[in-house]
mmCIF file of C-alpha atoms and ligand atoms in Angstrom:
data_model
loop_
_atom_site.group_PDB
_atom_site.id
_atom_site.type_symbol
_atom_site.label_atom_id
_atom_site.label_comp_id
_atom_site.label_asym_id
_atom_site.label_seq_id
_atom_site.Cartn_x
_atom_site.Cartn_y
_atom_site.Cartn_z
ATOM 1 C CA MET A 10 106.033 119.468 225.616
ATOM 2 C CA SER A 11 107.506 117.461 222.809
ATOM 3 C CA LYS A 12 105.199 115.447 220.633
ATOM 4 C CA VAL A 13 104.809 111.756 221.406
ATOM 5 C CA TYR A 14 103.830 109.215 218.773
ATOM 6 C CA ASP A 15 102.568 105.715 219.436
ATOM 7 C CA ILE A 16 104.307 103.317 217.093
ATOM 8 C CA GLY A 17 103.538 99.627 216.729
ATOM 9 C CA VAL A 18 106.682 97.662 216.027
ATOM 10 C CA LEU A 19 106.079 94.380 214.225
ATOM 11 C CA PRO A 20 109.402 92.780 213.254
ATOM 12 C CA GLY A 21 107.828 89.520 212.019
ATOM 13 C CA ASP A 22 109.984 86.731 210.580
ATOM 14 C CA GLY A 23 113.423 86.103 209.126
ATOM 15 C CA ILE A 24 115.513 89.257 208.790
ATOM 16 C CA GLY A 25 112.574 91.326 210.055
ATOM 17 C CA GLU A 26 113.939 91.561 213.554
ATOM 18 C CA GLU A 27 117.393 92.827 212.616
ATOM 19 C CA VAL A 28 116.281 95.344 209.998
ATOM 20 C CA VAL A 29 113.650 96.779 212.337
ATOM 21 C CA ARG A 30 116.196 96.982 215.156
ATOM 22 C CA GLU A 31 118.453 99.098 212.932
ATOM 23 C CA ALA A 32 115.588 101.343 211.837
ATOM 24 C CA LEU A 33 114.764 101.990 215.507
ATOM 25 C CA LYS A 34 118.410 102.811 216.176
ATOM 26 C CA VAL A 35 118.172 105.464 213.468
ATOM 27 C CA LEU A 36 114.838 106.652 214.865
ATOM 28 C CA ASP A 37 116.532 107.241 218.254
ATOM 29 C CA ALA A 38 119.018 109.566 216.560
ATOM 30 C CA ILE A 39 116.311 111.378 214.628
ATOM 31 C CA GLN A 40 114.180 111.943 217.728
ATOM 32 C CA SER A 41 117.092 113.424 219.615
ATOM 33 C CA VAL A 42 117.582 115.983 216.855
ATOM 34 C CA HIS A 43 113.981 116.760 215.951
ATOM 35 C CA GLY A 44 112.626 116.855 219.484
ATOM 36 C CA PHE A 45 109.788 114.380 219.352
ATOM 37 C CA GLN A 46 109.306 111.074 221.135
ATOM 38 C CA THR A 47 107.901 107.676 220.326
ATOM 39 C CA ARG A 48 106.209 105.119 222.537
ATOM 40 C CA ARG A 49 107.006 101.812 220.888
ATOM 41 C CA GLU A 50 104.773 98.829 221.289
ATOM 42 C CA LEU A 51 106.235 95.487 220.285
ATOM 43 C CA MET A 52 103.842 93.227 218.383
ATOM 44 C CA PRO A 53 105.002 89.605 218.435
ATOM 45 C CA TYR A 54 103.076 88.267 215.421
ATOM 46 C CA GLY A 55 104.753 86.045 212.876
ATOM 47 C CA ALA A 56 105.923 82.460 212.500
ATOM 48 C CA GLU A 57 107.299 81.904 216.027
ATOM 49 C CA HIS A 58 104.170 83.295 217.610
ATOM 50 C CA PHE A 59 101.997 81.161 215.352
ATOM 51 C CA LEU A 60 103.939 77.982 216.094
ATOM 52 C CA LYS A 61 103.732 78.666 219.827
ATOM 53 C CA THR A 62 100.117 79.766 220.078
ATOM 54 C CA GLY A 63 98.299 78.818 216.865
ATOM 55 C CA GLU A 64 97.347 82.473 216.523
ATOM 56 C CA THR A 65 98.155 84.504 213.381
ATOM 57 C CA MET A 66 97.059 88.012 214.234
ATOM 58 C CA PRO A 67 94.082 88.452 216.554
ATOM 59 C CA GLU A 68 91.321 91.047 216.127
ATOM 60 C CA ALA A 69 92.514 92.676 219.343
ATOM 61 C CA ALA A 70 95.816 93.513 217.638
ATOM 62 C CA PHE A 71 94.035 95.329 214.822
ATOM 63 C CA ASP A 72 91.916 97.163 217.382
ATOM 64 C CA ARG A 73 95.055 98.223 219.205
ATOM 65 C CA ILE A 74 96.727 99.353 215.974
ATOM 66 C CA ARG A 75 93.738 101.560 215.218
ATOM 67 C CA GLN A 76 94.716 103.583 218.290
ATOM 68 C CA LEU A 77 98.339 104.087 217.225
ATOM 69 C CA HIS A 78 99.916 106.590 214.848
ATOM 70 C CA ALA A 79 101.743 104.048 212.692
ATOM 71 C CA VAL A 80 103.197 100.564 212.485
ATOM 72 C CA LEU A 81 106.771 99.806 211.502
ATOM 73 C CA PHE A 82 106.871 96.364 209.976
ATOM 74 C CA GLY A 83 109.790 94.022 209.195
ATOM 75 C CA ALA A 84 108.816 91.043 207.058
ATOM 76 C CA ILE A 85 106.627 87.941 207.121
ATOM 77 C CA GLY A 86 107.221 84.495 205.674
ATOM 78 C CA ASP A 87 108.668 81.288 207.068
ATOM 79 C CA PRO A 88 109.346 78.009 205.298
ATOM 80 C CA ARG A 89 107.846 76.035 208.212
ATOM 81 C CA ILE A 90 104.426 77.465 207.577
ATOM 82 C CA GLU A 91 101.973 76.945 204.740
ATOM 83 C CA VAL A 92 102.593 79.419 201.906
ATOM 84 C CA GLY A 93 100.474 82.532 202.176
ATOM 85 C CA LYS A 94 98.939 81.820 205.584
ATOM 86 C CA LEU A 95 100.763 84.454 207.610
ATOM 87 C CA GLU A 96 101.146 86.799 204.650
ATOM 88 C CA PHE A 97 97.393 86.779 204.238
ATOM 89 C CA ALA A 98 96.588 87.132 207.926
ATOM 90 C CA ILE A 99 99.176 89.762 208.794
ATOM 91 C CA ILE A 100 100.226 91.764 205.710
ATOM 92 C CA ALA A 101 96.962 91.570 203.804
ATOM 93 C CA GLY A 102 95.202 91.656 207.183
ATOM 94 C CA MET A 103 96.613 95.075 207.965
ATOM 95 C CA ARG A 104 96.157 96.363 204.423
ATOM 96 C CA HIS A 105 92.517 95.297 204.301
ATOM 97 C CA LYS A 106 91.310 95.709 207.880
ATOM 98 C CA LEU A 107 92.928 99.109 208.315
ATOM 99 C CA ASP A 108 91.845 100.036 204.769
ATOM 100 C CA LEU A 109 95.382 101.041 203.778
ATOM 101 C CA TYR A 110 94.417 101.665 200.185
ATOM 102 C CA VAL A 111 97.573 103.472 199.103
ATOM 103 C CA ASN A 112 100.726 101.448 198.627
ATOM 104 C CA LEU A 113 103.349 104.112 198.111
ATOM 105 C CA ARG A 114 106.551 102.768 196.575
ATOM 106 C CA PRO A 115 109.207 105.293 195.620
ATOM 107 C CA VAL A 116 111.694 104.146 192.992
ATOM 108 C CA LYS A 117 114.498 106.642 193.306
ATOM 109 C CA LEU A 118 118.091 106.098 192.260
ATOM 110 C CA TYR A 119 120.634 107.593 194.673
ATOM 111 C CA HIS A 120 123.750 106.737 192.709
ATOM 112 C CA GLU A 121 124.400 105.359 189.239
ATOM 113 C CA SER A 122 126.552 102.541 190.635
ATOM 114 C CA LEU A 123 123.369 101.009 192.108
ATOM 115 C CA CYS A 124 121.614 100.807 188.738
ATOM 116 C CA PRO A 125 122.174 97.828 186.416
ATOM 117 C CA LEU A 126 121.057 99.825 183.363
ATOM 118 C CA LYS A 127 123.784 101.321 181.206
ATOM 119 C CA GLY A 128 124.122 105.090 181.409
ATOM 120 C CA LYS A 129 121.235 105.827 183.765
ATOM 121 C CA GLN A 130 121.757 108.410 186.450
ATOM 122 C CA PRO A 131 119.818 109.614 189.480
ATOM 123 C CA LYS A 132 118.099 112.272 187.372
ATOM 124 C CA ASP A 133 116.697 109.509 185.137
ATOM 125 C CA ILE A 134 115.087 107.384 187.824
ATOM 126 C CA ASP A 135 112.765 109.131 190.231
ATOM 127 C CA ILE A 136 109.367 107.463 190.094
ATOM 128 C CA LEU A 137 106.550 107.343 192.627
ATOM 129 C CA PHE A 138 104.455 104.215 192.299
ATOM 130 C CA LEU A 139 100.977 104.200 193.742
ATOM 131 C CA ARG A 140 99.821 100.626 193.963
ATOM 132 C CA GLU A 141 96.167 100.122 194.823
ATOM 133 C CA ASN A 142 96.329 98.060 197.987
ATOM 134 C CA THR A 143 92.962 96.529 198.873
ATOM 135 C CA GLU A 144 91.308 95.108 195.738
ATOM 136 C CA ASP A 145 92.129 93.221 192.533
ATOM 137 C CA ALA A 146 93.315 89.615 192.791
ATOM 138 C CA TYR A 147 94.144 90.359 196.443
ATOM 139 C CA ALA A 148 90.506 90.776 197.435
ATOM 140 C CA GLY A 149 90.514 87.163 198.625
ATOM 141 C CA VAL A 150 87.731 85.850 196.374
ATOM 142 C CA TYR A 151 89.053 82.558 195.052
ATOM 143 C CA GLY A 152 88.493 78.863 195.087
ATOM 144 C CA HIS A 153 89.174 75.439 193.688
ATOM 145 C CA THR A 154 86.715 72.833 192.656
ATOM 146 C CA LYS A 155 87.336 69.173 191.837
ATOM 147 C CA LYS A 156 90.655 69.754 193.556
ATOM 148 C CA GLY A 157 93.390 67.308 192.725
ATOM 149 C CA THR A 158 91.519 65.824 189.763
ATOM 150 C CA GLU A 159 92.272 66.338 186.102
ATOM 151 C CA HIS A 160 89.082 68.404 185.933
ATOM 152 C CA GLU A 161 90.167 70.822 188.614
ATOM 153 C CA ILE A 162 89.055 74.402 188.177
ATOM 154 C CA ALA A 163 90.868 77.180 190.009
ATOM 155 C CA LEU A 164 89.561 80.694 190.085
ATOM 156 C CA GLN A 165 90.551 84.011 191.617
ATOM 157 C CA GLU A 166 88.599 87.150 190.948
ATOM 158 C CA MET A 167 90.141 90.499 190.053
ATOM 159 C CA ILE A 168 87.775 92.867 191.790
ATOM 160 C CA TYR A 169 87.684 96.617 191.179
ATOM 161 C CA THR A 170 85.192 98.999 192.711
ATOM 162 C CA ARG A 171 84.500 102.497 191.464
ATOM 163 C CA ARG A 172 85.252 103.877 194.932
ATOM 164 C CA GLY A 173 88.469 101.889 195.322
ATOM 165 C CA THR A 174 89.683 102.854 191.878
ATOM 166 C CA GLU A 175 88.824 106.501 192.211
ATOM 167 C CA ARG A 176 90.443 107.063 195.592
ATOM 168 C CA ILE A 177 93.852 105.708 194.565
ATOM 169 C CA ILE A 178 93.798 107.586 191.260
ATOM 170 C CA ARG A 179 92.830 110.794 193.030
ATOM 171 C CA HIS A 180 95.640 110.262 195.516
ATOM 172 C CA ALA A 181 98.093 109.916 192.628
ATOM 173 C CA PHE A 182 96.999 113.267 191.201
ATOM 174 C CA GLU A 183 97.190 114.909 194.605
ATOM 175 C CA LEU A 184 100.744 113.639 195.088
ATOM 176 C CA ALA A 185 101.713 114.782 191.590
ATOM 177 C CA VAL A 186 100.504 118.300 192.396
ATOM 178 C CA LYS A 187 102.422 118.250 195.681
ATOM 179 C CA ARG A 188 105.571 116.940 193.993
ATOM 180 C CA GLY A 189 105.493 119.444 191.134
ATOM 181 C CA PRO A 190 107.166 119.009 187.740
ATOM 182 C CA LYS A 191 110.394 117.068 187.354
ATOM 183 C CA PRO A 192 113.416 119.134 186.262
ATOM 184 C CA GLY A 193 112.985 120.260 182.663
ATOM 185 C CA LYS A 194 109.215 119.632 182.612
ATOM 186 C CA ASP A 195 106.447 122.168 182.936
ATOM 187 C CA LYS A 196 103.928 119.816 184.532
ATOM 188 C CA PRO A 197 104.064 116.821 186.853
ATOM 189 C CA GLN A 198 102.792 113.671 185.172
ATOM 190 C CA VAL A 199 100.618 110.754 186.235
ATOM 191 C CA THR A 200 100.808 107.551 184.206
ATOM 192 C CA LEU A 201 98.026 104.996 184.443
ATOM 193 C CA ILE A 202 99.366 101.456 184.114
ATOM 194 C CA ASP A 203 96.836 98.715 183.406
ATOM 195 C CA LYS A 204 95.960 95.916 181.027
ATOM 196 C CA ALA A 205 92.571 97.183 179.932
ATOM 197 C CA ASN A 206 93.084 95.836 176.415
ATOM 198 C CA ALA A 207 92.908 92.268 177.738
ATOM 199 C CA VAL A 208 91.377 92.558 181.223
ATOM 200 C CA ARG A 209 88.289 94.426 180.101
ATOM 201 C CA ALA A 210 87.086 94.936 183.672
ATOM 202 C CA GLN A 211 89.919 97.463 183.930
ATOM 203 C CA ASP A 212 87.970 99.709 181.609
ATOM 204 C CA LEU A 213 86.729 101.032 184.949
ATOM 205 C CA TRP A 214 90.271 102.307 185.527
ATOM 206 C CA THR A 215 90.416 103.895 182.066
ATOM 207 C CA ARG A 216 87.172 105.804 182.597
ATOM 208 C CA THR A 217 87.833 106.789 186.193
ATOM 209 C CA PHE A 218 91.323 108.025 185.336
ATOM 210 C CA ALA A 219 89.949 110.203 182.521
ATOM 211 C CA GLU A 220 87.305 111.691 184.808
ATOM 212 C CA VAL A 221 89.662 112.430 187.679
ATOM 213 C CA ALA A 222 92.301 113.832 185.315
ATOM 214 C CA LYS A 223 89.842 116.501 184.141
ATOM 215 C CA GLN A 224 89.877 117.918 187.659
ATOM 216 C CA TYR A 225 93.675 118.334 187.588
ATOM 217 C CA PRO A 226 94.497 120.445 184.510
ATOM 218 C CA SER A 227 97.933 121.254 185.957
ATOM 219 C CA VAL A 228 98.946 117.584 185.733
ATOM 220 C CA ALA A 229 99.951 115.856 182.490
ATOM 221 C CA THR A 230 98.666 112.320 181.935
ATOM 222 C CA ASP A 231 100.004 109.259 180.213
ATOM 223 C CA HIS A 232 98.998 105.643 179.846
ATOM 224 C CA ALA A 233 100.899 102.381 179.422
ATOM 225 C CA TYR A 234 99.796 98.787 179.385
ATOM 226 C CA ILE A 235 101.633 96.816 182.043
ATOM 227 C CA ASP A 236 103.668 94.764 179.587
ATOM 228 C CA ALA A 237 104.849 97.859 177.754
ATOM 229 C CA ALA A 238 105.408 99.667 181.058
ATOM 230 C CA CYS A 239 107.857 96.910 182.088
ATOM 231 C CA MET A 240 109.695 97.426 178.826
ATOM 232 C CA TRP A 241 109.836 101.219 179.164
ATOM 233 C CA MET A 242 110.955 100.952 182.787
ATOM 234 C CA VAL A 243 114.101 99.244 181.561
ATOM 235 C CA LYS A 244 114.540 101.227 178.359
ATOM 236 C CA ASN A 245 113.443 104.722 179.376
ATOM 237 C CA PRO A 246 112.725 104.963 183.108
ATOM 238 C CA GLU A 247 113.067 108.755 182.801
ATOM 239 C CA TRP A 248 109.651 108.810 181.123
ATOM 240 C CA PHE A 249 107.898 108.001 184.380
ATOM 241 C CA ASP A 250 107.006 110.370 187.188
ATOM 242 C CA VAL A 251 103.974 109.375 189.301
ATOM 243 C CA CYS A 252 102.478 106.026 188.252
ATOM 244 C CA VAL A 253 99.196 104.581 189.450
ATOM 245 C CA THR A 254 98.295 100.945 188.963
ATOM 246 C CA THR A 255 96.326 97.953 190.181
ATOM 247 C CA ASN A 256 97.332 95.855 193.151
ATOM 248 C CA LEU A 257 98.851 92.882 191.298
ATOM 249 C CA PHE A 258 100.606 94.852 188.565
ATOM 250 C CA GLY A 259 101.890 97.228 191.231
ATOM 251 C CA ASP A 260 103.329 94.307 193.162
ATOM 252 C CA ILE A 261 105.235 93.088 190.132
ATOM 253 C CA ILE A 262 106.454 96.308 188.557
ATOM 254 C CA THR A 263 107.765 97.656 191.849
ATOM 255 C CA ASP A 264 110.061 94.641 192.185
ATOM 256 C CA LEU A 265 111.378 95.557 188.748
ATOM 257 C CA GLY A 266 111.656 99.138 189.967
ATOM 258 C CA ALA A 267 113.561 98.009 193.055
ATOM 259 C CA MET A 268 116.192 96.369 190.870
ATOM 260 C CA LEU A 269 116.790 99.659 189.062
ATOM 261 C CA ILE A 270 117.779 101.421 192.276
ATOM 262 C CA GLY A 271 119.910 98.845 194.054
ATOM 263 C CA GLY A 272 117.588 95.956 194.805
ATOM 264 C CA MET A 273 115.492 94.714 197.666
ATOM 265 C CA GLY A 274 117.929 96.121 200.188
ATOM 266 C CA ILE A 275 116.791 99.675 199.513
ATOM 267 C CA ALA A 276 113.202 99.593 198.216
ATOM 268 C CA SER A 277 110.757 100.957 200.781
ATOM 269 C CA SER A 278 107.019 101.290 200.975
ATOM 270 C CA GLY A 279 104.158 102.786 202.897
ATOM 271 C CA ASN A 280 100.760 101.152 203.260
ATOM 272 C CA ILE A 281 98.742 104.253 203.833
ATOM 273 C CA HIS A 282 95.291 105.490 204.598
ATOM 274 C CA PRO A 283 95.750 109.242 204.358
ATOM 275 C CA GLY A 284 95.167 110.848 207.735
ATOM 276 C CA LYS A 285 94.879 107.529 209.566
ATOM 277 C CA VAL A 286 97.140 104.926 211.130
ATOM 278 C CA SER A 287 99.330 103.408 208.423
ATOM 279 C CA MET A 288 101.968 100.701 208.066
ATOM 280 C CA PHE A 289 105.507 100.991 206.721
ATOM 281 C CA GLU A 290 107.819 98.246 205.454
ATOM 282 C CA GLY A 291 110.603 97.389 203.078
ATOM 283 C CA ILE A 292 109.154 95.712 200.001
ATOM 284 C CA HIS A 293 111.450 92.733 200.511
ATOM 285 C CA GLY A 294 110.445 89.470 202.124
ATOM 286 C CA SER A 295 111.788 87.737 205.205
ATOM 287 C CA ALA A 296 114.877 86.192 203.502
ATOM 288 C CA PRO A 297 115.021 83.305 206.013
ATOM 289 C CA LYS A 298 118.505 82.234 204.924
ATOM 290 C CA TYR A 299 119.922 85.533 206.182
ATOM 291 C CA LYS A 300 118.047 85.522 209.498
ATOM 292 C CA GLY A 301 120.338 86.393 212.366
ATOM 293 C CA THR A 302 123.423 86.645 210.139
ATOM 294 C CA ASP A 303 123.674 90.459 210.323
ATOM 295 C CA LYS A 304 124.029 90.449 206.524
ATOM 296 C CA ALA A 305 120.750 91.926 205.302
ATOM 297 C CA SER A 306 120.528 95.584 204.352
ATOM 298 C CA PRO A 307 118.314 97.541 206.746
ATOM 299 C CA LEU A 308 118.126 100.515 204.370
ATOM 300 C CA ALA A 309 114.726 99.540 202.964
ATOM 301 C CA THR A 310 113.227 99.496 206.454
ATOM 302 C CA ILE A 311 115.121 102.639 207.441
ATOM 303 C CA LEU A 312 113.732 104.480 204.410
ATOM 304 C CA ALA A 313 110.270 103.056 205.123
ATOM 305 C CA MET A 314 110.610 104.491 208.621
ATOM 306 C CA GLY A 315 111.306 107.812 206.842
ATOM 307 C CA LEU A 316 108.028 107.466 204.943
ATOM 308 C CA MET A 317 106.427 106.812 208.321
ATOM 309 C CA LEU A 318 107.872 110.031 209.733
ATOM 310 C CA ASP A 319 106.475 111.955 206.801
ATOM 311 C CA HIS A 320 103.083 110.363 207.382
ATOM 312 C CA ILE A 321 102.886 111.184 211.094
ATOM 313 C CA GLY A 322 103.788 114.822 210.514
ATOM 314 C CA GLN A 323 107.578 114.882 210.807
ATOM 315 C CA ALA A 324 108.275 115.808 207.191
ATOM 316 C CA GLU A 325 111.491 117.691 208.001
ATOM 317 C CA ALA A 326 112.926 114.698 209.803
ATOM 318 C CA ALA A 327 111.884 112.470 206.910
ATOM 319 C CA LYS A 328 113.665 114.695 204.417
ATOM 320 C CA ALA A 329 116.788 114.867 206.533
ATOM 321 C CA LEU A 330 116.843 111.077 206.803
ATOM 322 C CA GLU A 331 116.570 110.585 203.059
ATOM 323 C CA ALA A 332 119.322 113.147 202.477
ATOM 324 C CA THR A 333 121.520 111.280 204.963
ATOM 325 C CA VAL A 334 121.106 107.938 203.229
ATOM 326 C CA GLU A 335 121.568 109.540 199.824
ATOM 327 C CA ASP A 336 124.772 111.212 200.947
ATOM 328 C CA LEU A 337 126.222 108.013 202.419
ATOM 329 C CA ILE A 338 125.630 106.293 199.091
ATOM 330 C CA ARG A 339 126.740 109.170 196.864
ATOM 331 C CA THR A 340 130.015 109.568 198.731
ATOM 332 C CA GLY A 341 130.719 105.838 198.527
ATOM 333 C CA ARG A 342 130.652 105.221 202.263
ATOM 334 C CA ILE A 343 127.888 102.751 201.545
ATOM 335 C CA ARG A 344 129.612 100.809 198.788
ATOM 336 C CA SER A 345 127.000 98.295 197.799
ATOM 337 C CA LEU A 346 123.704 96.889 199.021
ATOM 338 C CA ARG A 347 124.502 93.274 198.267
ATOM 339 C CA ALA A 348 123.844 91.035 201.253
ATOM 340 C CA GLY A 349 127.028 90.782 203.282
ATOM 341 C CA GLU A 350 128.799 93.772 201.733
ATOM 342 C CA HIS A 351 128.135 95.756 204.903
ATOM 343 C CA ARG A 352 126.811 94.353 208.145
ATOM 344 C CA CYS A 353 123.196 95.136 208.912
ATOM 345 C CA SER A 354 124.161 96.654 212.258
ATOM 346 C CA GLU A 355 126.993 98.612 210.634
ATOM 347 C CA LEU A 356 124.591 100.251 208.165
ATOM 348 C CA GLY A 357 122.165 101.163 210.935
ATOM 349 C CA SER A 358 124.938 102.755 212.979
ATOM 350 C CA MET A 359 126.329 104.568 209.947
ATOM 351 C CA VAL A 360 122.983 106.158 209.143
ATOM 352 C CA ALA A 361 122.325 107.067 212.791
ATOM 353 C CA GLU A 362 125.763 108.628 213.278
ATOM 354 C CA GLU A 363 125.720 110.457 209.976
ATOM 355 C CA PHE A 364 122.283 111.839 210.814
ATOM 356 C CA LEU A 365 123.663 113.291 214.033
ATOM 357 C CA THR A 366 126.799 114.621 212.337
ATOM 358 C CA ARG A 367 124.787 116.406 209.666
ATOM 359 C CA ALA A 368 122.454 117.894 212.270
ATOM 360 C CA ARG A 369 125.415 119.197 214.270
ATOM 361 C CA ALA A 370 127.012 120.702 211.157
ATOM 362 C CA GLN A 371 123.777 122.484 210.295
ATOM 363 C CA ARG A 372 123.480 123.971 213.764
ATOM 364 C CA ARG A 373 126.912 125.547 213.447
HETATM 365 C C1 LIG B 175 104.648 92.780 198.769
HETATM 366 C C2 LIG B 175 104.663 91.288 198.928
HETATM 367 C C3 LIG B 175 103.268 90.789 199.289
HETATM 368 C C4 LIG B 175 102.326 91.172 198.171
HETATM 369 C C5 LIG B 175 103.191 89.285 199.584
HETATM 370 C C6 LIG B 175 104.140 88.880 200.675
HETATM 371 C C7 LIG B 175 101.795 88.829 199.899
HETATM 372 O O1 LIG B 175 105.150 90.681 197.782
HETATM 373 O O2 LIG B 175 104.342 93.476 199.749
HETATM 374 O O3 LIG B 175 104.961 93.281 197.695
HETATM 375 O O4 LIG B 175 102.179 90.419 197.193
HETATM 376 O O5 LIG B 175 101.727 92.233 198.265
HETATM 377 MN MN1 LIG B 176 105.856 92.067 196.276
#
């Protein structure tokens, strides 16, 4: 009996539908080669659903997701709806309610033509970002008083718990051990990125990192303040290996990271609770102006689907998918990731067909 996985499919808004459609096309090809199956459950949440029903994402949907293996997610955000409403209910909703405390964001360059930095090659840019995904300024503790007056006070708390800090840092060390040293290094490295010199509450991160690091003598450690880290990312991205950081800084620096590897069209992420149902998405937004135009790159969602495969226990398939995408880029068949350079549907078909071709060649 082949394995069957239950996958929630939540395309969401804007380009979400088309990029998810292409990722599922690729998943069909992968399943046929790797001999597993998926039962896909469409989840309609997003702007259209909200406008029709007044419902963002009901508790029942989270309960259902808890019974699945993973969720493949497109994007959320629609100009017709109040900023943040759906993002908070659906994206943050999943991250918080399913306790997806690891936001895994690989920043890996597949070909130098995709990098805007002079002289940087794939060997120079291979970073794994671990963004804490449930706390910090995203914890939802905020408010305004005297709103609309000249005495208005606005406040949003950056909340860090010892448990929340420790579990993401520990996960970073575990991944570093699993990944092993980068070429030319004798140890894998974890860099802590924070702003503990100004945000003194982040001293909790400093202390927790030091304590956890002691338990991983085979891993080298480094530290950078977020401002300096942004600078080094542009100047010397080769210095970074595994990086662990807070929720808000992780949000920002991974957009910078995305630009080093080809942009929002290729940057993928996993919202993960190790061993439990997790959610996978491109880090891009819903890009409403491209909705339905077949112009958006589905590669971010396709690669996120690869992270999903790795998470549910299909690591071989995940590796083969990444190698397929890498090869299409390296050989110039995927020329550029700029919107409109290739059709969305064309990229999905290319990856699916190439996956099958490579599998056939290996069988011979
Ligand atoms: C991301 C996004 C979200 C975030 C937004 C849409 C709330 O930018 O996943 O990076 O800030 O986490
Ligand atoms: Mn972001």
